[in-house]
Coordinates of C-alpha atoms (C1' of nucleotides) and ligand atoms in Angstrom, one line a residue:
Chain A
X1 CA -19.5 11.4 -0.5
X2 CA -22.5 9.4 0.9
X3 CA -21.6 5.1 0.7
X4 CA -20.0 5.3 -2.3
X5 CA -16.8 3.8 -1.0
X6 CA -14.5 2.9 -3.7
X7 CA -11.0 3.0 -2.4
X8 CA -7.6 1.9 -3.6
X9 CA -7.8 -0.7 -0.8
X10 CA -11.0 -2.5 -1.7
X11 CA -9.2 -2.7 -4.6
X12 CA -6.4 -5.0 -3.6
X13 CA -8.6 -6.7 -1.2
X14 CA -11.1 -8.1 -4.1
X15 CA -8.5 -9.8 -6.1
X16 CA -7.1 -11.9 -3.0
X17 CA -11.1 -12.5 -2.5
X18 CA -10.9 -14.0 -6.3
X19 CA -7.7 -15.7 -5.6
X20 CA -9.6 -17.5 -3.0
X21 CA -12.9 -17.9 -4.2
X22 CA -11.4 -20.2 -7.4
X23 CA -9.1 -22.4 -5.2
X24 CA -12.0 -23.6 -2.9
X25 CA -14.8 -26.5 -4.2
X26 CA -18.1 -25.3 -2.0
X27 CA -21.1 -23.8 -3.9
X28 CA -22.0 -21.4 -0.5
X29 CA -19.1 -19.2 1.1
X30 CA -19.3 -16.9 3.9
X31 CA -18.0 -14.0 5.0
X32 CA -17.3 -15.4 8.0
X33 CA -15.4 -18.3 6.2
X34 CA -13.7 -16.1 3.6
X35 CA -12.5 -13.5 6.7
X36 CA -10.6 -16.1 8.8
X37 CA -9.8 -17.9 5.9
X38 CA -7.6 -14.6 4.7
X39 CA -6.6 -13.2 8.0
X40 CA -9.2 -10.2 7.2
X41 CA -12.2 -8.5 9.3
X42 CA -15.4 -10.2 9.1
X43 CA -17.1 -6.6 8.7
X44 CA -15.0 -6.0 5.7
X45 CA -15.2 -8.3 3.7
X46 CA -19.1 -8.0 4.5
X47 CA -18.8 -4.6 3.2
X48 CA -16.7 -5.4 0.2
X49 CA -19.5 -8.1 -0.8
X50 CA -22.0 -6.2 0.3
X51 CA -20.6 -3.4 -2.4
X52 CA -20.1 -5.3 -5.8
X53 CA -22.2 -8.8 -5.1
X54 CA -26.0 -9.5 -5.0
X55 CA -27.4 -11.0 -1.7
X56 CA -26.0 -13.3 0.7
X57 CA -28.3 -15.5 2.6
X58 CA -28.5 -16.1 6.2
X59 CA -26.9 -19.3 7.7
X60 CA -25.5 -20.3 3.8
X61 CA -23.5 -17.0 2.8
X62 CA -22.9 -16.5 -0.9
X63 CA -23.3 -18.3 -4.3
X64 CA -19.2 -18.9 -4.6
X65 CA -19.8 -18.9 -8.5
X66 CA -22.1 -15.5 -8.6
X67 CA -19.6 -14.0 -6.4
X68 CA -16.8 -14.5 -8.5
X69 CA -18.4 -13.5 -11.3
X70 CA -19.8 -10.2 -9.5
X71 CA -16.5 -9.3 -8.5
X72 CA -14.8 -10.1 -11.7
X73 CA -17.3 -8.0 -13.1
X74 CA -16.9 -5.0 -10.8
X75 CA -12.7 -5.0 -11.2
X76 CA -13.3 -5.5 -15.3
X77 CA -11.4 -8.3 -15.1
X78 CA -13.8 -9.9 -18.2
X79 CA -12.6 -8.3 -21.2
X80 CA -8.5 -9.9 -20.2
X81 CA -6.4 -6.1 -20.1
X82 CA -3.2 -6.6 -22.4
X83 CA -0.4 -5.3 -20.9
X84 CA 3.3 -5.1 -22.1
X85 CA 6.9 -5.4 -20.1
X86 CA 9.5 -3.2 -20.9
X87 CA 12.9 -3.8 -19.8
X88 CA 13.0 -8.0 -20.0
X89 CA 15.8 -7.9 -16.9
X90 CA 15.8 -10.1 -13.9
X91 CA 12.7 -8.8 -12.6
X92 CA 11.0 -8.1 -16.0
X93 CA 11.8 -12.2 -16.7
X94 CA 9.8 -13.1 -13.4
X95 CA 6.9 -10.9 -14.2
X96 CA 6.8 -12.4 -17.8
X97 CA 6.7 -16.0 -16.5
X98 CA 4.3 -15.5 -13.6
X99 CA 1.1 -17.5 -14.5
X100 CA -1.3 -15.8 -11.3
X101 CA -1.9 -12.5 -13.6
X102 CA -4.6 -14.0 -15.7
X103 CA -6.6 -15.1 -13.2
X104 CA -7.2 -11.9 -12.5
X105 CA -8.0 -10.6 -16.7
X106 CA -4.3 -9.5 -17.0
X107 CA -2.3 -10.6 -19.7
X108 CA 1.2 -9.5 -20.5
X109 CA 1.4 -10.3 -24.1
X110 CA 4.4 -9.0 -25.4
X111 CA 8.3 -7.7 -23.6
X112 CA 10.3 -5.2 -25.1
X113 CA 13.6 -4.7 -24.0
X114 CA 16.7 -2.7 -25.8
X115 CA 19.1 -5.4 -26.0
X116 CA 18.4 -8.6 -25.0
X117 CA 15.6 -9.4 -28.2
X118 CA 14.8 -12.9 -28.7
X119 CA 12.3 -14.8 -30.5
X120 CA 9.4 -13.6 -27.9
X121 CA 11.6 -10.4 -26.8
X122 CA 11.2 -7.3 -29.2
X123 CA 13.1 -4.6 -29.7
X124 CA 12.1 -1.5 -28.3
X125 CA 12.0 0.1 -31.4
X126 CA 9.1 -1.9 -32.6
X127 CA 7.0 -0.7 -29.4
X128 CA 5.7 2.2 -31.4
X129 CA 3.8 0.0 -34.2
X130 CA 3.2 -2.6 -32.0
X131 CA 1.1 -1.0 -29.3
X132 CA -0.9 1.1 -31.9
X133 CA -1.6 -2.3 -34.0
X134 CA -3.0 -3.9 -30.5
X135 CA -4.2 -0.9 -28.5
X136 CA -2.2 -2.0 -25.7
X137 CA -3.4 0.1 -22.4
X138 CA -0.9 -0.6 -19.8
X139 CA 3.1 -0.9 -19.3
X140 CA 5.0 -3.0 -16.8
X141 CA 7.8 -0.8 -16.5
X142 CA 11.1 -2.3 -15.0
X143 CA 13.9 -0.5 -17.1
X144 CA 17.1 0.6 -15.1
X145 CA 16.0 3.9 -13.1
X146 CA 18.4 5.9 -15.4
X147 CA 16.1 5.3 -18.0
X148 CA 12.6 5.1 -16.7
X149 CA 11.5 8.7 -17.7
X150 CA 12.1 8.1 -20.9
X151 CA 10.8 5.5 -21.2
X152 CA 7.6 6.2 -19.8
X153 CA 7.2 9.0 -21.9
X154 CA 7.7 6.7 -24.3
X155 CA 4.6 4.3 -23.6
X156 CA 2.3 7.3 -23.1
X157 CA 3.4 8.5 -26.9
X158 CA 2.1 4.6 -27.6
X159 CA -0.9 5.4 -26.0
X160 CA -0.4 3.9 -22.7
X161 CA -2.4 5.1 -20.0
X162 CA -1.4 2.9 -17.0
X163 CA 2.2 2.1 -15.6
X164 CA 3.3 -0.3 -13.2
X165 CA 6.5 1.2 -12.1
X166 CA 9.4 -0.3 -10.8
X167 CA 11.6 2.2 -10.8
X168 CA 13.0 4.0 -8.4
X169 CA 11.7 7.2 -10.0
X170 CA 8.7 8.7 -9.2
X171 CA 7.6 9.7 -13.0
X172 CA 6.4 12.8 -14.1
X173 CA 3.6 12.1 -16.2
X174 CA 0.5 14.0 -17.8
X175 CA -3.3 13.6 -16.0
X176 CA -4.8 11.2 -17.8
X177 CA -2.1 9.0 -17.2
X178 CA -2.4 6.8 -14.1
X179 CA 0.5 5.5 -12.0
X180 CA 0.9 2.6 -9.9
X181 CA 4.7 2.6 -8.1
X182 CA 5.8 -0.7 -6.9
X183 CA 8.3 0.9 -4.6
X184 CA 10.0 -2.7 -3.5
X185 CA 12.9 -1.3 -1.7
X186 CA 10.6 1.6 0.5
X187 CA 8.7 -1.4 1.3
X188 CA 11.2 -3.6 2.2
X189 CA 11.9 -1.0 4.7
X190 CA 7.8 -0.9 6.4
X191 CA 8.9 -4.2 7.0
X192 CA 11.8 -3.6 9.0
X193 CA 10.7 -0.7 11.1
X194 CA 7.7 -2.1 11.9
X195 CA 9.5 -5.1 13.2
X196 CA 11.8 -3.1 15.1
X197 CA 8.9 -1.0 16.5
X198 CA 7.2 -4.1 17.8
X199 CA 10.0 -6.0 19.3
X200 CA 11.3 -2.4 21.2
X201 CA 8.1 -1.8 21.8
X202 CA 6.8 -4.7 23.7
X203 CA 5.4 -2.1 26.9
X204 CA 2.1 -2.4 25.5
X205 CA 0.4 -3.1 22.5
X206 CA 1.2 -0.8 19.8
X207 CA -1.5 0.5 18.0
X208 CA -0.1 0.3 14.5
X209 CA -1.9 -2.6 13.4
X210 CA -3.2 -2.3 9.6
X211 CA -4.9 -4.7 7.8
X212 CA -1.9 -5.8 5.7
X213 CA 1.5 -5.6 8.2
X214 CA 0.8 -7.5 11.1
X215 CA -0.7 -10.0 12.0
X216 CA -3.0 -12.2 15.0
X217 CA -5.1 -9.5 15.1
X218 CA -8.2 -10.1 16.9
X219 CA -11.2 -10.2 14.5
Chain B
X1 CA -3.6 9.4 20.0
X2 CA -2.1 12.5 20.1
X3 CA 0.5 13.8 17.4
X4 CA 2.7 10.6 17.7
X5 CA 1.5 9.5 14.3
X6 CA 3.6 6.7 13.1
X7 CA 2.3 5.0 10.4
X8 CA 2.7 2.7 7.4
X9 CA 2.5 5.7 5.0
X10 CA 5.0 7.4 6.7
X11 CA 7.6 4.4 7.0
X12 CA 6.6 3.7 2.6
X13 CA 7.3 7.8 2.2
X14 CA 10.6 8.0 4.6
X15 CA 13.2 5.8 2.4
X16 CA 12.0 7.7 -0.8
X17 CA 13.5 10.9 0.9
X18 CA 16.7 9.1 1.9
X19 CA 16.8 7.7 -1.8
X20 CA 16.0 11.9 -3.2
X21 CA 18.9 13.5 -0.5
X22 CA 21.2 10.4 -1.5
X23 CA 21.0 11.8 -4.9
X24 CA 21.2 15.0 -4.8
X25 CA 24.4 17.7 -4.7
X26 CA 23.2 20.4 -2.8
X27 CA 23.6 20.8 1.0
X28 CA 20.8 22.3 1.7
X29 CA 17.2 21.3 0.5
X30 CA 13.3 22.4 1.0
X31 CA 10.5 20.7 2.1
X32 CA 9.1 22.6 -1.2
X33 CA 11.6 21.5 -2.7
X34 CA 11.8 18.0 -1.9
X35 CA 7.9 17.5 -2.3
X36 CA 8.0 19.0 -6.0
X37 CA 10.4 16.1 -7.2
X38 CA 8.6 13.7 -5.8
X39 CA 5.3 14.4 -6.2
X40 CA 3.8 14.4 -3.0
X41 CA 2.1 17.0 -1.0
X42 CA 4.2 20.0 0.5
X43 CA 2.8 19.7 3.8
X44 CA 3.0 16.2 4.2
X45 CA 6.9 16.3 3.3
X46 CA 7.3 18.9 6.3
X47 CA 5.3 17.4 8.7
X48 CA 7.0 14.2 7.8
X49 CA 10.3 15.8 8.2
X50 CA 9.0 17.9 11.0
X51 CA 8.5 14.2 12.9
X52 CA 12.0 13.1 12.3
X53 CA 14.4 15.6 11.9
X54 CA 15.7 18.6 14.3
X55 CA 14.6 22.2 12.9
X56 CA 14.4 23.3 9.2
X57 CA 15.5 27.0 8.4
X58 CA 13.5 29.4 6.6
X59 CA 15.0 30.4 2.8
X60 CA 17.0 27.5 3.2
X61 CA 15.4 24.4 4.6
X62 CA 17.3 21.4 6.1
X63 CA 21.1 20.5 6.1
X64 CA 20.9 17.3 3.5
X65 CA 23.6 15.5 5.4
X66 CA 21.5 16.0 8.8
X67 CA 18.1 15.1 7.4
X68 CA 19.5 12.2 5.9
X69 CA 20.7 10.9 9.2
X70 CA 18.3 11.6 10.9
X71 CA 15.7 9.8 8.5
X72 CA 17.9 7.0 8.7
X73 CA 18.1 6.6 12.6
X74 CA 14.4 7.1 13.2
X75 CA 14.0 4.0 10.4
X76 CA 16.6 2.1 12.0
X77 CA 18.3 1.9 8.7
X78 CA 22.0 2.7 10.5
X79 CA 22.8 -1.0 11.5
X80 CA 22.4 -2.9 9.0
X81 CA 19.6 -5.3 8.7
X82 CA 21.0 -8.9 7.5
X83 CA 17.6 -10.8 5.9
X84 CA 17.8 -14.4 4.2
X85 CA 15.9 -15.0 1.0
X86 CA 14.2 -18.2 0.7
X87 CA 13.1 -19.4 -2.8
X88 CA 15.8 -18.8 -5.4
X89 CA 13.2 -18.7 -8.4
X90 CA 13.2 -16.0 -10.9
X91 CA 11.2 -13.4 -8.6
X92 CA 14.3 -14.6 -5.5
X93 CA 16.7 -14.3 -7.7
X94 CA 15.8 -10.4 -9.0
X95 CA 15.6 -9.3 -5.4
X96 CA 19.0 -11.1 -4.3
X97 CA 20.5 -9.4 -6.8
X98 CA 19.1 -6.1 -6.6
X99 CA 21.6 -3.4 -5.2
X100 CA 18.7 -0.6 -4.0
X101 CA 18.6 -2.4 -1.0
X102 CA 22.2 -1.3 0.5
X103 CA 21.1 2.4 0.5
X104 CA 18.5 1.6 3.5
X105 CA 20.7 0.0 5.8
X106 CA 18.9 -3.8 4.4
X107 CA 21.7 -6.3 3.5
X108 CA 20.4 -9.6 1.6
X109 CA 22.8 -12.0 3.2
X110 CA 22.1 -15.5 2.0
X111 CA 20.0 -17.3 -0.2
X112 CA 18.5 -20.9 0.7
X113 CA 16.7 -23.2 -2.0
X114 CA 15.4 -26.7 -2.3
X115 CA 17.4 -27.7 -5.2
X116 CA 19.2 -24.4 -7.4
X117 CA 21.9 -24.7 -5.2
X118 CA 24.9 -23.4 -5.9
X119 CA 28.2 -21.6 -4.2
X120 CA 26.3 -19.1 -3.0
X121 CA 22.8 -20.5 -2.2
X122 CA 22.5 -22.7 0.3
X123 CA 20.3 -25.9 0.5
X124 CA 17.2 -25.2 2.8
X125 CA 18.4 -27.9 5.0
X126 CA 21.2 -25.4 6.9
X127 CA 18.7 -23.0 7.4
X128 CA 18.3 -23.7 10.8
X129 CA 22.2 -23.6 12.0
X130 CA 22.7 -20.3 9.6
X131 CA 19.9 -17.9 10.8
X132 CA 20.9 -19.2 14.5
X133 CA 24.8 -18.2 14.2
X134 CA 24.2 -15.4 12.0
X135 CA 21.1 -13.4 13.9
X136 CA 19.2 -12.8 11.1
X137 CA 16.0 -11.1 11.8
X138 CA 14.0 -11.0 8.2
X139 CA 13.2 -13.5 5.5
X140 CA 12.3 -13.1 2.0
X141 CA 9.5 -15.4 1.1
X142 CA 9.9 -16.3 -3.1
X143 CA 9.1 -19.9 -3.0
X144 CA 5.5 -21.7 -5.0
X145 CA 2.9 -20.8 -2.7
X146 CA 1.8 -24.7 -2.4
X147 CA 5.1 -23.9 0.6
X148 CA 4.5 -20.6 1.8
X149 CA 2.9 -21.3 5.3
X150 CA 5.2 -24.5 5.8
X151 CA 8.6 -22.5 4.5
X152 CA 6.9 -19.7 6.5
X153 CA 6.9 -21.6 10.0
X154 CA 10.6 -22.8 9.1
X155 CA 11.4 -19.6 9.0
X156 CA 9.4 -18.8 12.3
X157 CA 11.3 -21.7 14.0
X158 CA 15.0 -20.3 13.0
X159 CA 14.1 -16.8 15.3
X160 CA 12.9 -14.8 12.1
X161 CA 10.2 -12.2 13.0
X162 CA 9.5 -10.1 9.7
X163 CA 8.4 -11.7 6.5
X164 CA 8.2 -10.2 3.1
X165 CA 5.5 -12.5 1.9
X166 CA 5.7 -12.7 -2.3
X167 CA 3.4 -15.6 -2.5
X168 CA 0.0 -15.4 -3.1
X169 CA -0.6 -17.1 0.5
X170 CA -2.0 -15.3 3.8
X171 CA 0.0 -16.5 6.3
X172 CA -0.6 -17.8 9.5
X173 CA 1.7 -16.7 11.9
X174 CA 2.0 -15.9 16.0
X175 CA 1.3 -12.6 17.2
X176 CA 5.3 -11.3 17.5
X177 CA 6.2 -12.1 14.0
X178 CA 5.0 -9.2 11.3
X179 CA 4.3 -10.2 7.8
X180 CA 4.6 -7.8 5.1
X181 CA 2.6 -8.9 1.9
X182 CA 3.7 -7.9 -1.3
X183 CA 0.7 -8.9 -3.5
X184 CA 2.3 -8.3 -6.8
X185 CA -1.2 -9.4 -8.7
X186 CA -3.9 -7.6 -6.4
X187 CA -1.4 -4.6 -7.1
X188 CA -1.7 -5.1 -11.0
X189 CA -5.3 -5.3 -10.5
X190 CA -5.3 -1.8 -8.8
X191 CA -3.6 -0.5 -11.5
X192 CA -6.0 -1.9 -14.1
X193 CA -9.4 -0.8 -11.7
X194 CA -8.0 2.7 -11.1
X195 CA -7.4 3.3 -15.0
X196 CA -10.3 2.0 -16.1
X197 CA -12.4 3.9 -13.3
X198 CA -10.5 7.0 -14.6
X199 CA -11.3 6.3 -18.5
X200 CA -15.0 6.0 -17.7
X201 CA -15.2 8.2 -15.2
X202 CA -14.1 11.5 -17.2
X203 CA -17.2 13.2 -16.4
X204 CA -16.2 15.1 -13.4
X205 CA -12.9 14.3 -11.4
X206 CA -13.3 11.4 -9.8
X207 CA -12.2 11.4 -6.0
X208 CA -10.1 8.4 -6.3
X209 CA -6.9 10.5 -6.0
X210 CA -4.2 9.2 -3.1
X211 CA -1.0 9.8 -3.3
X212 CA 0.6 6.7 -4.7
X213 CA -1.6 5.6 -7.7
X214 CA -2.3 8.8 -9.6
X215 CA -0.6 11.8 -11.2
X216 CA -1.1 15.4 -11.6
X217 CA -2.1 15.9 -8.0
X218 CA -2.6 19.8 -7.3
X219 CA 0.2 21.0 -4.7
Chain C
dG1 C1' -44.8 -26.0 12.9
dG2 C1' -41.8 -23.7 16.4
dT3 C1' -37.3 -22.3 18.1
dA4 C1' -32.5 -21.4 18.1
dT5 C1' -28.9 -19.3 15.5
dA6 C1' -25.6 -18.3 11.8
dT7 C1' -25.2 -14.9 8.8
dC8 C1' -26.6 -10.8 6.8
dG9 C1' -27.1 -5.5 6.1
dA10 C1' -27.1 -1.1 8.1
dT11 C1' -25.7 2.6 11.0
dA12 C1' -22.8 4.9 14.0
dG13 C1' -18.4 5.7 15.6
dA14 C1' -13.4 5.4 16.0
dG15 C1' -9.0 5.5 14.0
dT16 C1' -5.9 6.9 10.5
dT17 C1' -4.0 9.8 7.0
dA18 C1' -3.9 14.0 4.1
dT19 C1' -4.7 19.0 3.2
dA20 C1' -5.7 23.9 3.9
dT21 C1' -4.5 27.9 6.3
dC22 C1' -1.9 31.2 8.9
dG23 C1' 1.2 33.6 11.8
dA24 C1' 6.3 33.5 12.9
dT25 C1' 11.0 34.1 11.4
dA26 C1' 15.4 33.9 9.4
dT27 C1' 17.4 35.2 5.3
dA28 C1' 18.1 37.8 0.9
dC29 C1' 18.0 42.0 -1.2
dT30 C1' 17.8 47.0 -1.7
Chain D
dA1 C1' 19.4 49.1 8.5
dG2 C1' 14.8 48.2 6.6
dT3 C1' 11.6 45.5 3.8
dA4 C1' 9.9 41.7 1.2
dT5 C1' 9.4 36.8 1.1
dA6 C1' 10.5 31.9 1.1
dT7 C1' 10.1 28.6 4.2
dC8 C1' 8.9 26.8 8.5
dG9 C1' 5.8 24.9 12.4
dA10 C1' 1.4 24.4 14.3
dT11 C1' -3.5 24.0 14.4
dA12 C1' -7.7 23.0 12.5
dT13 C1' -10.3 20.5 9.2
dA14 C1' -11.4 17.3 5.8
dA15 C1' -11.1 12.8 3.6
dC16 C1' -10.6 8.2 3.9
dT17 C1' -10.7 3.6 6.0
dC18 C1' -11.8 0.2 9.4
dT19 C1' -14.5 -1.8 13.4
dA20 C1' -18.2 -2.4 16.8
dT21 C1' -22.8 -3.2 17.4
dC22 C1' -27.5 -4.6 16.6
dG23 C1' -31.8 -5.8 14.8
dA24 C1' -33.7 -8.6 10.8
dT25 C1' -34.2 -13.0 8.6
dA26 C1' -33.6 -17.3 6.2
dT27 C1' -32.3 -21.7 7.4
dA28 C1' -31.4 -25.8 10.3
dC29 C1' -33.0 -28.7 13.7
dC30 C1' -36.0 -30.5 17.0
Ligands
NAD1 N1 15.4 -6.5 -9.2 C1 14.8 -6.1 -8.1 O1 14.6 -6.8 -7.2 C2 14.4 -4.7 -8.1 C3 13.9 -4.2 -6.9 C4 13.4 -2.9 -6.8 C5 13.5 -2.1 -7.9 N2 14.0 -2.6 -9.1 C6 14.0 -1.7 -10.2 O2 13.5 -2.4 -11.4 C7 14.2 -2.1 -12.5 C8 14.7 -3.3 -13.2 O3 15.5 -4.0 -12.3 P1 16.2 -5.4 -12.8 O4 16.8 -5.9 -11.6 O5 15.3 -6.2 -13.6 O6 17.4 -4.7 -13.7 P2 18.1 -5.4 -15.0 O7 19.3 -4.6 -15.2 O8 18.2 -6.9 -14.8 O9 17.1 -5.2 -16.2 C9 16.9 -4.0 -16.9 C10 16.6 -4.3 -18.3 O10 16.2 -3.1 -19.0 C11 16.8 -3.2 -20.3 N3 16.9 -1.8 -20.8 C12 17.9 -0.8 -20.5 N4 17.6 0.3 -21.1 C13 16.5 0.1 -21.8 C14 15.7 1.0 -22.6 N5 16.0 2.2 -22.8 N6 14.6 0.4 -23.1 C15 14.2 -0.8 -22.9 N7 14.9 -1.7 -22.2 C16 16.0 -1.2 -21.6 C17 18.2 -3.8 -20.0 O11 18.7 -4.3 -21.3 C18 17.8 -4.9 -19.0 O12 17.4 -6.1 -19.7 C19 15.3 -1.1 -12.1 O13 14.8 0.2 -12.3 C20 15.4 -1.4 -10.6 O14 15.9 -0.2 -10.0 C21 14.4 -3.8 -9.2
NAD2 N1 7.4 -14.1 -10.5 C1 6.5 -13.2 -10.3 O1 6.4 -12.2 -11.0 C2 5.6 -13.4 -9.1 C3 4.5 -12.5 -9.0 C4 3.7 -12.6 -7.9 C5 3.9 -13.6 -7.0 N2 4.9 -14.5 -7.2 C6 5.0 -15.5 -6.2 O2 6.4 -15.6 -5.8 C7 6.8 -16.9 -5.5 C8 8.0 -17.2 -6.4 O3 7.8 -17.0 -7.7 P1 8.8 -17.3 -8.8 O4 8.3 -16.8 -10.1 O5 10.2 -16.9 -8.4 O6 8.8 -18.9 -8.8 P2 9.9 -19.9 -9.2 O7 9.3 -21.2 -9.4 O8 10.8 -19.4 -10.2 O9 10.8 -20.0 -7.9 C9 10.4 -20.8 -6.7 C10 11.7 -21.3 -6.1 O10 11.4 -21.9 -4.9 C11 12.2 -23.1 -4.7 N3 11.5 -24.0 -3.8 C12 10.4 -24.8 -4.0 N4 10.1 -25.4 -2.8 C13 10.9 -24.9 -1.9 C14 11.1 -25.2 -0.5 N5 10.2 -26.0 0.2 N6 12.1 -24.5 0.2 C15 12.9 -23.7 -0.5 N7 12.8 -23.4 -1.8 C16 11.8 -24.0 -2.5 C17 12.2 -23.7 -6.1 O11 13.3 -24.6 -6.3 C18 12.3 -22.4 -7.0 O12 13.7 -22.1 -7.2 C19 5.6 -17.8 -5.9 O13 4.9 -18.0 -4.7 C20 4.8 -16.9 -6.8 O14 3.4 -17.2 -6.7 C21 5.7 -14.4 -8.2

DNA sequence: GGTATATCGATAGAGTTATATCGATATACT
DNA sequence: AGTATATCGATATAACTCTATCGATATACC
């Protein structure tokens, strides 16, 4: 494939550019600004500009509100994505309440849960009619782990094609359905290892370094 | 660098074996076996296990009991890891309570606030004199992100060196502590990007595949 | 207007991670 | 005991991702 880079990576690096681009007040950024600014390489986020934006200009960088909108455009983060929660536990609750989703054209209009219903909480029974009526496309699944292939089978019978998973379980699920695991614990765990590795490790220099678990590195 | 790889990957893909062997019955399991129920590549799982674990038989594959050990001392996971949690919000309070944690040798130990506290979370104020007696090694970073990199440096002051960063903040931090970031949102938007490319993109396969956002991978 | 330079864009290369392939071997089965 | 084969381990290759470098250029400043 010749320089048609789109990788799960860029990805997550382009919302933490939009994150960034809308807390700052300057008409002009650069890459050069934005790449110390997030702790990131200055020839990245060239690239990643360089990929989904228009121009930059020498010694001024980039139209801060073009750029926004370019990259907005490029994620489709326009047209807001409606996404349901099932399972309104402890971690579905946070995920409900969080307010940085729709910066980023994500709203999670609606939880479902199988016992605790409330005025905004439905019951999982009405998920059927409800994601038909609203041609809901993704699922924020945080069910117990006992129930999570069910459950997802569930959505995909609603018509859902994308699943944040939470879970434990790593879901079985038919092609046209995409899966994003939010494996908390296994991550948990990069963290510690990679901590231990660093303070054993103190010889020389270990050359583990990635872009998102370490840090000082030396753009 | 030659065949010592020892990556991030590896360290995300290791505690989803230990959480497979710690669930299964049988005493003796497959590389084939173990990368069918997970979904992941066959010859990734051996050379993964191939990396950690003494010699697999063939017809029967490993002793469960010894690969699970041995996956658990390469990841350090055999004394326990005591971490702090600071921020006892509704995302601090989910992960406090979560019990997944146990199973990789990572204890949640204590959980400091600015103002929910209660018996069992501490005021932010005794940070200091708790991480100091106790050793701890790994905070949990849950507070408004307007406190991250100030919370962050507390944290940095009390001895911690690994930080699982929830808030939207990239942190600054000395070379010898590692952060881990857990962008919760850019990971939504991953989800969203990747389904969408997929939906569009039907007319051939699109290369997009890894082994952590989408299904129906051909092993 | 002329010069210095910050920033850009492009190309090449290095590093990391995953996959395909194949011969070796211990086990199951006849 | 002899044969078929599931599984292993190793090597080679492919795919993906990041970084170093450098010439081009629009802008700032004299
Ligand atoms: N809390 C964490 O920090 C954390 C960390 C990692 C993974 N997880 C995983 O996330 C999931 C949720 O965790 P949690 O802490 O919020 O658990 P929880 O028990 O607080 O919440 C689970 C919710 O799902 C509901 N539920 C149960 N069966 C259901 C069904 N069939 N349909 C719809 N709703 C159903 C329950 O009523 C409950 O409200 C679990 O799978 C857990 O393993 C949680
Ligand atoms: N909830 C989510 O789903 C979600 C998703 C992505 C990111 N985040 C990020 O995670 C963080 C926590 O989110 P939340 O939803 O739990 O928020 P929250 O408001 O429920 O919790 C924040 C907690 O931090 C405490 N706090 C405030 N200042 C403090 C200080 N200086 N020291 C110690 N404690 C302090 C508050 O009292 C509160 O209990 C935020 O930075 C948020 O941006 C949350």
């Amino acid at each position: 494939m010749i320089q048609n880079y789109n990788s799960k990576k860029l990805y997550e690096r382009l919302p933490i550019y939009v994150h960034f681009l809308n807390s700052i007040q300057e008409s002009n950024i650069s890459s050069t600004t934005i790449s110390k600014s997030l702790n990131l390489g200055e020839v990245q986020v060239r690239k990643d500009l360089a990929l989904v934006s228009g121009k930059g200009r020498p010694k001024i960088g980039y139209s801060t509100k073009n750029l926004f909108k370019a990259i907005k455009k490029y994620m489709g983060m326009n047209h807001a994505s409606k996404a349901i929660i099932v399972g309104f536990g402890k971690l579905g609750k946070a995920l409900y309440d969080y307010a940085g989703f729709s910066e980023l054209g994500i709203d999670i209009v609606q939880a479902f849960d199988i016992s605790n219903t409330t005025d905004f909480v439905k019951d999982i029974k009405e998920l059927d009619s409800y994601c038909l009526e609203n041609e809901i496309l993704f699922g924020i699944l945080t069910v117990p782990s006992t129930e999570a292939q069910a459950t997802a089978e569930k959505l995909i019978r609603c018509g859902i094609v994308g699943i944040w998973n939470f879970t434990s379980v790593r879901l079985n699920v038919p092609s046209h359905v995409v899966i994003q695991n939010e494996n908390l614990a296994a991550s948990l765990s990069v963290l510690v290892k990679s901590t231990l590795d660093k303070k054993v490790g103190n010889d020389y220099e270990k050359s583990n370094e990635t872009n998102d678990s370490y840090t000082s590195k030396k753009h």
